[in-house]
Amino acid sequence: MRPSELQPLFASAQSLTGIGPRIALLLKKALVLPPGIVEARVLDVLWHLPTGVIDRRAEPHVADAVAGAIVTLKVRVLKHKAPPRGNAKAPYKVTVEDDTGRLDLVFFHAERKFIERQLPEGETRYVSGRVERYGDVLQMAHPDYIVAEDARSDLPLLEPVYPLTAGLSGKVLVKAARQALERIPPLPEWQRPDWLAERGWPTFSEAIQRLHSPTDASDVSAASKPWQRLAYDELLSGQLALGLVRRRVKAQRGRAVAGDGRIRAKILAALPFALTGSQQTALREIEADIAAPFRMLRLLQGDVGSGKTVVALMSMAIAVEAGAQACLMAPTEVLARQHLDTIQPLADAAGLTVAVLTGREKGRARRETLERLADGAIDIVIGTHALFQEDVTFRDLAFAVIDEQHRFGVHQRLALQAKGGDGGANVLVMTATPIPRTLLMTHYGDLDASRLTEKPAGRKPIVTRAVPLDAIERVIERIKVQLAEGAQVYWVCPLIESSEKSDLAAAEERHAHLVQHLGDCVGLLHGAMAADAKDETMAAFSANRLKVLVATTVIEVGVNVPNANIMVIEHAERFGLAQLHQLRGRVGRGARESFCLLLYKAPLGQIAEQRLDMMCATEDGFLIAEKDLELRGGGEVLGARQSGLPEFRVANVPGFETLLAVARDDAQLILDTDPQLESERGHALRTLLYLFEADEAARLFRAA
Ligand code: ADP
Ligand code: MG
């Protein structure tokens, strides 16, 4: 349970003055909320850090105010001047003065009552905003702040500037953050004093205070000491959470599963190819892992087409050799059946009994499968989430493969593993997302990972070129020549940035243009089409009746047309590296030489140029992912969202990798010396875990 002193931070943001249901909706838009949280809480307001400050500290006399500058002035209200009747466009003016000069406060579309209330004649007010010269009159249009003398402290001299959304004003956030700061309870220090001293970092409370209510403009920067301190807090909490969960998993005795190799030998003999070096390495790693007497949890990473399925099958065979069962879980029905098609002939050759279990299996067929799973007649079952259903029982499940493609949860999943019963399964998670090592470490700690880096033999490299859009007619001419030689082409249409045109309109236009040049062998595929029409178009392309397929943005995952050998990506500069890499992966699957043409609009920005250069230089998904991380910086990686990795609250900072490495060592040391977090620092660290909502991990040390 979360410590009660932290509760006020987890209350709804609506408990703050000035935040009602309407603003709460806007907060939900403007703030980054953790997965599963639907309403902003006080804590989320605190994590919403400013991106800069407005400096209102200049407090000149009116005569010394410099046009163009933001200033705070202490003035007497002299006179209200309403706009002349019948001239609604003229502004409402209020003349104010101090001993040195006069100034007009100017309001367009003014609400008169409001202004009269704010600026009663004869009273003294502080006003803050940008001064301007209008003719020979000094003026301030729509002051940002107007406060009475006794409310002077309401006027932030260094005003934090927050990321906003339409309808949400900075003032609301300033006010909310101030109240949120007051909710922070006294907290114990969880960082090592010597480390804090070395970095010159403030305490947690001071750090967050200085970001939301800065005393120096340089406080508000991701490189500042307060921000770095918070980033380190977040990284340490993450590393600690992972460490806790992983120790728990490893501590659970699993079974040592060892096979004699007889089934694997038969599978190998039935394969029409030899395993690549990295497939062999991955298999050796998996074999050693499941032979050890703790539960395996390993990630198998490899691009689409790198041959993960065979690795999965060979690993499952080990379990069967040991007299147990295995399962393979796919994210969709279609992918489950695709796996079955691949595996069935090999299983037949090796004498393995394979079954399928998805939502589609019902009634008697399903009951029979369940019985045969329970009595051990089935060696390997391939299915979807249906495998998780309660009435699915195994005689002896020793190995589970989860083919999760882009979506896998993080320490929730690890924690799930930790909860499993005795003798639970060894788990292999397969993913096509080439997650860079740094990110893997951030989000999974030292999770064991095997990588398939080689392409299966016989694949030819994909020749990739960046071509300016101006040369499109020449590209079309070259494609014409290629088509005559039997080529097939994907043509991916641009992501539309402006609202001038829809994606669909752009694709239709390109389609018409290509039909004109290449004839009616050009098909069109887009998201608004009915499912049958889509299937029909896809089938026609698959059967080589259509030679060119024009498609909006994303060609559906799982599309496999080995004869297609040319990928044209229009406005490639608008795509991220991960997306470009994925799209390119659709070609290069057959015997024909393959090409990827990245059509770009010149001139290229610096980052876009680096992206396209990278694409032309390599096909290695891991290198591309590392580059993506470098170009985007910190943890802001496109692949991250897709793969369900949680986003940082504050840790996207310069020097991220260094901090991460220290946090990792620190976490390891803590867990080595105080695995139950029982020391004084240990207790403080528990608070840290709850503060960053690593609750699953935090719960473990109690249960242990
Ligand atoms: P993915 O990693 O995307 O799941 P698959 O397992 O579907 O890839 O493999 C893609 C294709 O490559 C399949 O047709 C498979 O039979 C073939 N393949 C796998 N390993 C090899 C290999 N070592 N040599 C040649 N072809 C292979
Ligand atoms: Mg696959």
XYZ file of C-alpha atoms and ligand atoms in Angstrom:
732
model
C 0.000 0.000 0.000
C 1.092 3.470 -0.833
C 2.234 5.343 2.295
C -0.552 7.585 3.552
C 1.581 10.717 3.579
C 1.818 10.467 -0.208
C -1.949 10.259 -0.680
C -2.505 14.019 -1.117
C -0.309 13.869 -4.210
C -2.466 11.171 -5.711
C -5.722 13.058 -5.214
C -7.515 14.296 -8.312
C -6.193 17.577 -9.682
C -9.732 18.824 -9.242
C -9.005 19.057 -5.560
C -6.886 22.118 -6.414
C -8.560 25.526 -6.373
C -9.201 26.751 -9.895
C -9.467 23.302 -11.440
C -12.954 22.073 -12.205
C -14.245 19.462 -14.606
C -13.634 21.668 -17.667
C -9.995 22.407 -16.847
C -9.522 18.781 -15.806
C -10.343 17.755 -19.374
C -7.774 20.198 -20.715
C -5.181 18.901 -18.265
C -5.785 15.422 -19.529
C -4.795 16.690 -22.959
C -1.819 18.819 -21.972
C -0.221 16.504 -19.405
C 1.426 13.159 -19.998
C -0.495 10.707 -17.845
C 0.802 7.222 -17.108
C -0.968 4.333 -18.821
C -4.298 3.561 -17.232
C -4.659 6.948 -15.544
C -7.639 8.781 -16.991
C -7.714 11.891 -14.879
C -4.850 14.179 -13.945
C -3.807 14.048 -10.315
C -1.922 16.531 -8.157
C 1.253 14.571 -8.857
C 0.759 14.855 -12.617
C 0.610 18.624 -12.246
C 3.960 18.489 -10.458
C 5.545 16.349 -13.172
C 4.363 18.808 -15.808
C 7.539 20.843 -15.752
C 7.923 24.270 -17.329
C 9.901 24.709 -20.528
C 11.067 28.238 -19.754
C 10.440 31.350 -17.690
C 9.140 34.842 -18.258
C 11.279 37.257 -16.315
C 9.166 39.983 -14.711
C 11.833 41.157 -12.326
C 12.509 44.431 -14.119
C 10.653 47.035 -12.040
C 11.552 50.390 -13.567
C 9.825 53.701 -13.071
C 7.411 54.422 -15.880
C 9.808 56.933 -17.416
C 12.546 54.302 -17.589
C 10.451 51.478 -19.038
C 11.974 50.347 -22.328
C 9.567 49.626 -25.179
C 9.541 45.940 -26.057
C 10.538 44.727 -22.589
C 8.473 42.814 -20.069
C 8.285 44.856 -16.892
C 6.427 45.065 -13.625
C 5.221 48.565 -12.737
C 3.764 50.029 -9.580
C 1.191 52.586 -10.697
C -1.803 54.654 -9.626
C -4.957 54.352 -11.684
C -5.748 57.787 -13.090
C -8.603 57.576 -15.534
C -10.735 55.146 -17.588
C -11.343 56.028 -21.222
C -14.099 53.985 -22.840
C -13.988 53.687 -26.631
C -16.133 56.213 -28.471
C -19.710 55.036 -28.956
C -20.297 53.185 -32.205
C -16.648 52.260 -32.592
C -16.522 48.756 -31.230
C -13.048 48.175 -32.627
C -11.403 50.949 -30.653
C -9.782 49.753 -27.438
C -10.736 50.570 -23.889
C -7.916 52.494 -22.242
C -6.935 53.093 -18.656
C -4.333 55.746 -17.981
C -2.031 55.022 -15.057
C 0.994 56.862 -13.676
C 3.782 56.986 -11.187
C 5.869 59.957 -10.129
C 7.928 59.810 -13.300
C 5.388 59.419 -16.073
C 2.180 58.045 -17.559
C 1.199 54.938 -19.417
C -1.971 53.620 -21.058
C -3.199 50.135 -20.288
C -5.001 49.046 -23.440
C -7.782 46.473 -23.763
C -9.324 45.281 -27.005
C -12.794 43.698 -26.940
C -12.822 44.659 -23.323
C -15.305 43.609 -20.744
C -15.839 46.925 -19.082
C -17.130 45.685 -15.733
C -14.124 43.467 -15.318
C -11.680 46.269 -15.983
C -13.468 48.629 -13.639
C -13.258 46.055 -10.913
C -9.589 45.365 -11.545
C -8.493 48.957 -11.857
C -10.557 51.299 -9.678
C -9.610 54.947 -10.205
C -7.335 56.329 -7.539
C -6.025 52.933 -6.391
C -2.489 51.575 -6.611
C -1.819 48.421 -8.619
C 1.066 46.313 -9.787
C 0.784 45.589 -13.489
C 3.071 43.307 -15.423
C 3.399 42.793 -19.149
C 5.162 43.995 -22.270
C 5.390 47.767 -22.788
C 5.071 49.205 -26.268
C 5.375 52.674 -27.749
C 2.331 53.824 -29.701
C 3.087 57.148 -31.312
C 4.531 59.078 -28.421
C 2.456 57.285 -25.818
C 3.808 54.411 -23.784
C 1.298 51.582 -23.442
C 0.821 48.058 -22.195
C -1.766 45.982 -24.033
C -3.598 43.380 -21.945
C -1.302 43.230 -18.926
C -0.510 39.640 -17.942
C -1.007 40.497 -14.294
C -2.910 43.214 -12.444
C -2.685 42.826 -8.679
C -3.481 44.995 -5.694
C -0.681 46.173 -3.413
C -1.431 43.602 -0.730
C -1.584 40.741 -3.243
C 1.863 41.430 -4.555
C 2.995 37.863 -3.913
C 0.459 36.587 -6.481
C 2.643 38.096 -9.148
C 5.394 35.637 -10.091
C 8.543 37.603 -10.820
C 9.943 34.601 -12.610
C 6.915 33.041 -14.212
C 7.272 29.439 -15.371
C 6.033 28.767 -18.894
C 4.271 25.446 -19.295
C 3.432 23.349 -22.329
C -0.234 24.141 -22.907
C -3.172 23.101 -24.983
C -5.871 25.252 -26.585
C -8.100 26.703 -23.869
C -5.651 26.106 -21.031
C -3.856 29.196 -19.803
C -0.451 29.315 -18.187
C -1.909 31.172 -15.231
C -4.113 28.237 -14.364
C -1.095 25.969 -14.323
C 1.014 28.399 -12.323
C -1.691 28.552 -9.713
C -2.254 24.799 -9.722
C 1.465 24.051 -9.439
C 1.836 26.424 -6.486
C -0.890 24.594 -4.609
C 0.474 21.213 -5.646
C 3.864 22.145 -4.188
C 2.204 22.727 -0.848
C 0.864 19.199 -0.862
C 4.341 17.667 -0.889
C 4.852 16.093 2.528
C 8.214 16.122 4.313
C 10.162 13.348 2.603
C 13.186 11.381 3.732
C 16.302 11.609 1.531
C 16.674 8.494 -0.610
C 19.823 9.487 -2.471
C 23.330 8.956 -1.162
C 24.574 12.144 0.528
C 28.001 11.921 -1.122
C 26.437 11.606 -4.578
C 24.204 14.608 -3.928
C 27.171 16.594 -2.686
C 29.263 15.620 -5.674
C 26.596 16.856 -8.067
C 25.510 19.795 -5.973
C 21.920 18.610 -6.212
C 19.155 19.925 -3.964
C 16.665 17.762 -2.067
C 13.671 16.385 -3.951
C 11.277 18.977 -2.555
C 13.657 21.829 -3.201
C 14.270 20.611 -6.729
C 10.632 20.478 -7.700
C 10.015 23.777 -5.945
C 12.772 25.478 -7.914
C 11.385 24.239 -11.209
C 7.831 25.387 -10.592
C 8.713 28.514 -8.761
C 12.133 29.416 -10.035
C 14.373 31.907 -8.306
C 16.750 31.971 -11.214
C 15.918 31.729 -14.900
C 18.555 29.016 -15.359
C 16.696 26.700 -12.946
C 14.221 25.853 -15.642
C 16.239 23.702 -17.995
C 16.660 19.981 -18.368
C 20.367 20.518 -17.729
C 19.818 22.388 -14.463
C 20.652 20.847 -11.118
C 17.073 20.593 -9.890
C 15.924 18.917 -13.097
C 18.873 16.524 -13.191
C 18.157 15.522 -9.629
C 14.570 14.639 -10.490
C 15.665 12.799 -13.624
C 18.039 10.737 -11.544
C 15.274 10.016 -9.047
C 13.122 8.683 -11.851
C 15.915 6.582 -13.332
C 16.897 5.157 -9.962
C 13.324 4.274 -9.159
C 13.001 2.524 -12.521
C 16.224 0.564 -12.110
C 15.337 -0.379 -8.577
C 11.879 -1.559 -9.591
C 13.311 -3.702 -12.338
C 16.004 -5.074 -10.096
C 13.453 -6.054 -7.468
C 11.198 -7.790 -9.920
C 14.032 -9.572 -11.667
C 15.540 -10.830 -8.448
C 12.151 -12.152 -7.546
C 11.791 -13.944 -10.850
C 15.254 -15.429 -10.628
C 14.801 -16.428 -7.024
C 11.775 -18.460 -7.892
C 12.917 -21.925 -8.498
C 12.015 -22.960 -11.949
C 12.632 -26.305 -13.417
C 15.707 -27.246 -15.285
C 14.548 -28.366 -18.691
C 16.994 -30.292 -20.813
C 16.354 -32.217 -23.992
C 18.340 -34.888 -25.759
C 18.209 -33.197 -29.160
C 16.376 -35.953 -30.999
C 13.356 -33.859 -32.048
C 15.499 -30.855 -32.922
C 17.619 -33.031 -35.175
C 14.520 -34.096 -37.085
C 13.353 -30.500 -37.478
C 16.758 -29.438 -38.740
C 16.753 -32.279 -41.227
C 13.353 -31.190 -42.520
C 14.334 -27.536 -42.926
C 15.135 -26.552 -46.513
C 17.908 -24.286 -45.233
C 20.679 -24.112 -42.646
C 20.256 -21.924 -39.561
C 22.069 -18.615 -39.626
C 24.838 -17.930 -37.137
C 22.642 -15.695 -35.026
C 19.808 -18.214 -34.994
C 22.274 -20.788 -33.693
C 23.620 -18.416 -31.069
C 20.119 -17.515 -29.913
C 19.241 -21.190 -29.609
C 22.349 -21.907 -27.564
C 21.472 -19.017 -25.237
C 17.921 -20.245 -24.814
C 18.998 -23.828 -24.267
C 21.437 -22.820 -21.517
C 18.807 -20.597 -19.934
C 16.100 -23.221 -19.629
C 18.561 -25.835 -18.472
C 19.306 -23.625 -15.453
C 17.166 -24.165 -12.350
C 15.394 -20.791 -12.426
C 12.749 -19.410 -14.662
C 13.827 -18.026 -17.955
C 12.593 -14.704 -19.214
C 14.300 -13.793 -22.429
C 13.666 -11.415 -25.274
C 14.255 -12.531 -28.842
C 14.671 -9.515 -31.079
C 14.850 -9.705 -34.831
C 13.570 -7.770 -37.785
C 10.623 -9.013 -39.760
C 11.923 -11.887 -41.861
C 14.926 -12.615 -39.667
C 13.638 -16.109 -38.897
C 12.268 -15.940 -35.356
C 9.665 -18.646 -35.932
C 12.204 -21.396 -36.442
C 14.011 -20.344 -33.287
C 10.704 -20.508 -31.426
C 9.943 -23.956 -32.770
C 13.393 -25.334 -31.974
C 13.174 -23.962 -28.428
C 9.721 -25.434 -27.920
C 11.100 -28.749 -29.118
C 13.529 -28.768 -26.183
C 10.579 -28.748 -23.785
C 8.940 -31.591 -25.658
C 12.168 -33.595 -25.658
C 12.121 -33.197 -21.886
C 8.644 -34.726 -21.804
C 6.781 -31.442 -21.271
C 4.608 -29.127 -23.385
C 5.071 -25.732 -25.008
C 2.865 -22.962 -26.329
C 3.204 -20.097 -28.767
C 0.986 -17.071 -28.335
C 0.425 -14.617 -31.192
C -1.269 -11.212 -30.956
C -3.891 -11.945 -33.600
C -5.827 -14.842 -35.044
C -4.254 -14.314 -38.469
C -0.729 -14.448 -37.106
C -1.522 -17.538 -35.046
C -2.684 -19.339 -38.193
C 0.329 -18.111 -40.104
C 2.567 -19.639 -37.420
C 0.613 -22.864 -37.644
C 1.122 -23.015 -41.414
C 4.866 -22.599 -40.973
C 5.204 -24.996 -38.101
C 2.830 -27.790 -39.074
C 4.932 -29.438 -41.828
C 8.074 -29.328 -39.689
C 6.196 -30.702 -36.703
C 4.832 -33.524 -38.835
C 8.318 -34.393 -39.970
C 9.562 -34.407 -36.380
C 6.617 -36.332 -34.944
C 5.272 -33.434 -32.862
C 1.556 -33.059 -32.180
C 0.457 -29.487 -32.760
C -2.930 -27.840 -32.164
C -4.364 -24.372 -32.505
C -6.507 -22.529 -29.994
C -7.959 -19.112 -30.718
C -11.272 -17.369 -30.161
C -12.526 -19.123 -33.266
C -12.346 -22.625 -31.792
C -15.657 -23.295 -30.134
C -17.866 -26.067 -28.849
C -16.740 -29.640 -29.282
C -13.542 -28.921 -31.162
C -12.439 -26.607 -28.390
C -13.392 -29.057 -25.649
C -11.417 -31.769 -27.358
C -8.356 -29.586 -27.664
C -8.625 -28.646 -23.998
C -8.807 -32.292 -23.011
C -5.827 -33.220 -25.118
C -3.858 -30.331 -23.645
C -4.755 -31.419 -20.142
C -3.805 -35.048 -20.707
C -0.641 -34.202 -22.578
C -1.619 -35.575 -26.003
C -0.765 -32.207 -27.548
C 2.912 -31.246 -27.497
C 2.658 -27.715 -28.812
C -0.326 -25.405 -28.917
C -0.382 -22.256 -31.000
C -2.952 -19.614 -30.168
C -3.967 -16.127 -29.196
C -4.928 -14.579 -25.867
C -7.475 -17.387 -25.728
C -4.615 -19.426 -24.251
C -4.858 -17.296 -21.116
C -8.425 -18.355 -20.381
C -8.991 -20.044 -17.098
C -10.233 -23.395 -18.381
C -7.083 -23.884 -20.429
C -4.873 -26.245 -18.458
C -1.785 -28.132 -19.455
C -0.520 -31.427 -18.257
C 2.922 -29.895 -18.027
C 3.712 -26.555 -19.643
C 7.427 -25.879 -19.493
C 7.940 -23.292 -22.188
C 5.874 -20.390 -23.507
C 6.698 -18.172 -26.454
C 4.933 -14.832 -26.736
C 5.091 -13.269 -30.169
C 4.119 -9.783 -29.209
C 5.324 -7.794 -32.111
C 4.987 -4.201 -31.000
C 2.981 -4.483 -27.876
C 4.370 -5.764 -24.681
C 3.943 -4.329 -21.249
C 6.964 -3.781 -19.108
C 7.470 -4.522 -15.464
C 3.814 -5.365 -15.152
C 4.581 -8.365 -17.317
C 7.689 -9.198 -15.356
C 5.702 -8.931 -12.173
C 3.109 -11.231 -13.628
C 5.890 -13.724 -14.112
C 6.919 -13.306 -10.515
C 3.406 -14.152 -9.403
C 3.243 -17.375 -11.380
C 2.797 -20.667 -9.550
C 5.445 -23.305 -8.886
C 7.270 -24.781 -11.816
C 5.864 -22.054 -14.071
C 6.895 -21.818 -17.656
C 10.088 -20.448 -19.077
C 9.141 -17.497 -21.230
C 10.536 -16.243 -24.497
C 9.158 -12.938 -25.804
C 9.688 -12.323 -29.502
C 9.666 -8.834 -30.915
C 10.341 -7.273 -34.288
C 11.038 -3.875 -32.742
C 14.789 -3.412 -32.631
C 14.882 -1.720 -29.251
C 18.274 -0.085 -28.677
C 20.339 -1.446 -25.802
C 20.111 1.734 -23.791
C 16.343 1.621 -23.878
C 16.236 -2.057 -23.111
C 18.321 -1.374 -20.064
C 16.190 1.544 -19.001
C 12.963 -0.301 -19.237
C 13.909 -3.901 -18.644
C 17.089 -3.645 -16.627
C 19.482 -6.369 -17.602
C 16.791 -8.505 -19.201
C 18.403 -11.272 -21.186
C 18.065 -10.613 -24.866
C 19.045 -12.576 -27.943
C 19.328 -10.772 -31.239
C 18.934 -12.077 -34.749
C 21.198 -9.743 -36.664
C 21.880 -11.741 -39.797
C 19.544 -12.076 -42.689
C 18.790 -15.625 -43.741
C 21.047 -16.745 -46.567
C 19.921 -16.034 -50.082
C 18.470 -12.621 -49.308
C 19.915 -9.893 -51.451
C 20.572 -6.446 -50.099
C 17.961 -3.798 -50.825
C 19.527 -1.008 -52.837
C 18.306 2.182 -51.169
C 18.512 5.633 -52.752
C 17.283 9.061 -51.752
C 15.889 10.912 -54.773
C 14.496 14.443 -54.882
C 10.804 14.645 -55.650
C 11.566 16.790 -58.694
C 12.953 13.716 -60.372
C 9.687 11.822 -60.086
C 9.134 11.558 -63.838
C 12.522 9.895 -64.254
C 11.676 7.503 -61.432
C 8.458 6.570 -63.177
C 10.336 5.941 -66.441
C 12.757 3.622 -64.652
C 9.911 1.787 -62.988
C 8.336 1.282 -66.391
C 11.489 -0.520 -67.507
C 11.524 -2.622 -64.342
C 7.874 -3.559 -64.757
C 8.622 -4.905 -68.199
C 11.124 -7.219 -66.518
C 8.536 -8.536 -64.086
C 8.998 -6.230 -61.088
C 6.253 -5.362 -58.624
C 6.102 -2.063 -56.804
C 4.734 -0.651 -53.554
C 4.215 3.099 -53.749
C 3.622 4.621 -50.327
C 1.946 8.001 -50.382
C 2.895 10.882 -48.178
C 1.699 11.665 -44.748
C -0.130 14.912 -45.252
C 0.953 17.648 -42.894
C -1.439 20.458 -43.641
C -5.174 20.250 -43.783
C -5.174 21.315 -47.420
C -5.587 17.769 -48.602
C -6.435 14.446 -47.049
C -4.123 11.424 -47.182
C -6.746 9.784 -49.313
C -6.920 12.625 -51.852
C -3.135 12.584 -52.193
C -3.105 8.849 -52.796
C -5.929 9.085 -55.330
C -4.090 11.808 -57.166
C -0.871 9.804 -57.303
C -2.818 6.739 -58.371
C -4.409 8.627 -61.263
C -1.020 10.007 -62.242
C 0.596 6.569 -62.282
C -2.290 5.005 -64.194
C -1.726 7.657 -66.825
C 1.931 6.681 -67.188
C 1.887 2.973 -66.455
C -1.594 1.812 -67.404
C -4.262 0.004 -65.437
C -1.892 -2.378 -63.691
C -1.820 0.194 -60.881
C -4.037 -0.489 -57.852
C -4.988 1.667 -54.901
C -5.234 0.642 -51.254
C -6.367 2.969 -48.504
C -7.826 2.878 -45.043
C -11.300 4.050 -46.011
C -11.905 1.041 -48.255
C -14.289 -1.731 -47.222
C -12.566 -4.849 -45.923
C -13.546 -6.998 -48.942
C -12.340 -4.400 -51.395
C -9.040 -4.238 -49.508
C -8.673 -8.010 -49.508
C -9.489 -8.123 -53.203
C -6.899 -5.491 -54.082
C -4.316 -7.192 -51.905
C -5.082 -10.553 -53.495
C -4.721 -9.070 -56.983
C -1.323 -7.640 -56.059
C -0.325 -10.901 -54.413
C -1.303 -12.847 -57.547
C 0.694 -10.397 -59.670
C -2.400 -9.201 -61.557
C -1.656 -5.717 -60.203
C 1.939 -4.603 -60.706
C 1.930 -1.403 -58.695
C 0.162 -0.847 -55.412
C -0.372 2.730 -54.329
C -1.086 2.816 -50.610
C -1.694 5.406 -47.949
C 0.853 5.582 -45.163
C 1.024 2.172 -43.603
C 0.794 -1.007 -45.567
C -0.790 -3.494 -43.270
C 1.491 -5.548 -41.105
C 1.809 -9.113 -42.221
C 1.639 -8.306 -45.909
C 3.924 -10.760 -47.625
C 4.365 -10.552 -51.382
C 7.798 -12.053 -52.107
C 7.724 -10.965 -55.732
C 7.387 -7.283 -54.807
C 10.845 -5.810 -55.131
C 10.492 -2.042 -55.308
C 9.389 0.235 -52.500
C 8.813 3.882 -53.294
C 8.208 6.157 -50.310
C 6.972 9.582 -51.219
C 7.925 12.477 -48.922
C 10.238 10.139 -47.087
C 11.484 13.123 -45.080
C 8.226 13.122 -43.177
C 8.627 9.575 -41.893
C 10.533 8.506 -38.821
C 13.433 6.082 -39.098
C 11.545 3.212 -37.523
C 8.703 3.649 -39.988
C 10.992 3.871 -43.002
C 12.775 0.740 -41.886
C 9.512 -1.121 -41.446
C 8.204 -0.082 -44.822
C 11.404 -1.086 -46.552
C 11.130 -4.500 -44.925
C 8.194 -5.246 -47.247
C 10.584 -5.810 -50.139
C 13.712 -7.913 -50.457
C 11.896 -11.145 -49.732
C 12.248 -12.841 -53.078
C 14.930 -13.755 -55.568
C 14.745 -10.485 -57.516
C 17.085 -7.575 -56.824
C 15.232 -5.091 -54.623
C 15.151 -1.318 -54.424
C 13.889 1.270 -52.020
C 13.478 4.795 -53.347
C 13.092 7.547 -50.808
C 11.518 10.480 -52.604
C 12.114 13.668 -50.678
C 11.187 17.283 -51.019
C 14.301 19.463 -51.166
C 15.778 21.163 -49.247
C 16.149 18.599 -46.489
C 16.409 19.612 -42.855
C 19.520 18.448 -41.054
C 17.816 15.666 -39.122
C 15.817 14.441 -42.092
C 19.022 14.305 -44.107
C 20.716 12.195 -41.448
C 17.731 9.872 -41.388
C 17.761 9.320 -45.132
C 21.561 8.896 -45.119
C 21.217 6.236 -42.465
C 18.587 4.402 -44.497
C 20.854 4.411 -47.552
C 23.828 3.243 -45.490
C 22.416 0.213 -43.698
C 19.622 -2.297 -43.410
C 20.546 -3.254 -39.864
C 17.456 -2.528 -37.775
C 19.504 -2.301 -34.592
C 21.886 0.307 -35.982
C 18.905 2.224 -37.321
C 17.201 2.125 -33.950
C 20.341 3.395 -32.211
C 20.539 6.244 -34.696
C 16.864 6.986 -34.136
C 17.531 7.237 -30.424
C 20.503 9.502 -31.032
C 18.563 11.814 -33.342
C 15.600 12.040 -31.046
C 17.602 12.112 -27.852
C 16.720 10.839 -24.422
C 13.888 8.418 -24.278
C 11.746 10.080 -26.911
C 11.793 7.289 -29.375
C 9.140 6.592 -31.912
C 9.544 2.879 -31.406
C 9.037 3.376 -27.719
C 5.406 4.315 -27.956
C 4.644 1.594 -30.416
C 6.287 -0.995 -28.282
C 4.402 0.091 -25.199
C 7.454 1.285 -23.313
C 6.377 3.761 -20.666
C 7.368 7.347 -21.151
C 9.536 9.218 -18.731
C 8.029 11.902 -16.588
C 11.201 13.948 -16.159
C 14.156 11.874 -17.314
C 14.415 13.084 -20.914
C 17.515 15.086 -20.148
C 20.974 15.713 -21.545
C 23.409 13.231 -20.059
C 20.619 10.681 -19.765
C 22.853 7.706 -20.528
C 25.450 8.602 -17.920
C 22.805 9.085 -15.259
C 21.225 5.797 -16.256
C 24.472 3.897 -15.892
C 25.017 5.319 -12.407
C 21.423 4.578 -11.430
C 21.837 1.029 -12.546
C 24.979 0.475 -10.461
C 23.390 2.223 -7.536
C 20.297 0.025 -7.728
C 22.422 -3.099 -7.896
C 24.430 -2.086 -4.870
C 21.287 -1.268 -2.913
C 19.725 -4.624 -3.699
C 22.935 -6.489 -2.892
C 23.248 -4.893 0.518
C 19.609 -4.313 1.432
C 17.459 -6.582 -0.718
C 14.326 -6.026 1.376
C 14.793 -2.260 1.572
C 14.759 -2.389 5.337
C 17.529 0.043 6.212
C 16.790 3.709 6.758
C 17.705 4.480 3.182
C 15.751 1.401 2.121
C 12.600 2.822 3.634
C 13.192 6.139 1.919
C 13.651 4.268 -1.351
C 10.286 2.604 -0.919
C 8.775 6.068 -0.847
C 10.656 6.871 -4.044
C 9.182 3.793 -5.733
C 5.676 4.833 -4.798
C 6.317 8.381 -5.893
C 7.172 7.143 -9.372
C 4.361 4.632 -9.270
C 6.442 1.489 -9.453
C 3.809 -0.035 -7.214
C 4.027 -3.579 -8.559
C 7.684 -3.633 -7.678
C 7.135 -1.891 -4.383
C 4.625 -4.531 -3.384
C 7.114 -7.307 -3.963
C 9.372 -6.553 -1.054
C 6.478 -6.971 1.333
C 5.384 -10.227 -0.172
C 8.903 -11.602 -0.258
P 10.114 -13.454 -38.528
O 11.360 -13.218 -37.765
O 9.621 -12.230 -39.180
O 9.059 -14.163 -37.732
P 10.035 -15.820 -40.062
O 10.341 -16.735 -38.958
O 8.631 -15.741 -40.530
O 10.564 -14.377 -39.732
O 10.987 -16.167 -41.281
C 10.898 -15.510 -42.524
C 11.237 -16.452 -43.655
O 12.599 -16.809 -43.619
C 10.460 -17.748 -43.579
O 10.024 -18.068 -44.875
C 11.492 -18.753 -43.085
O 11.204 -20.056 -43.541
C 12.762 -18.209 -43.675
N 13.962 -18.558 -42.935
C 14.104 -18.603 -41.573
N 15.366 -18.933 -41.233
C 16.055 -19.106 -42.378
C 17.407 -19.459 -42.702
N 18.301 -19.703 -41.747
N 17.752 -19.518 -44.001
C 16.855 -19.266 -44.975
N 15.570 -18.948 -44.755
C 15.160 -18.854 -43.479
Mg 7.076 -13.622 -37.274
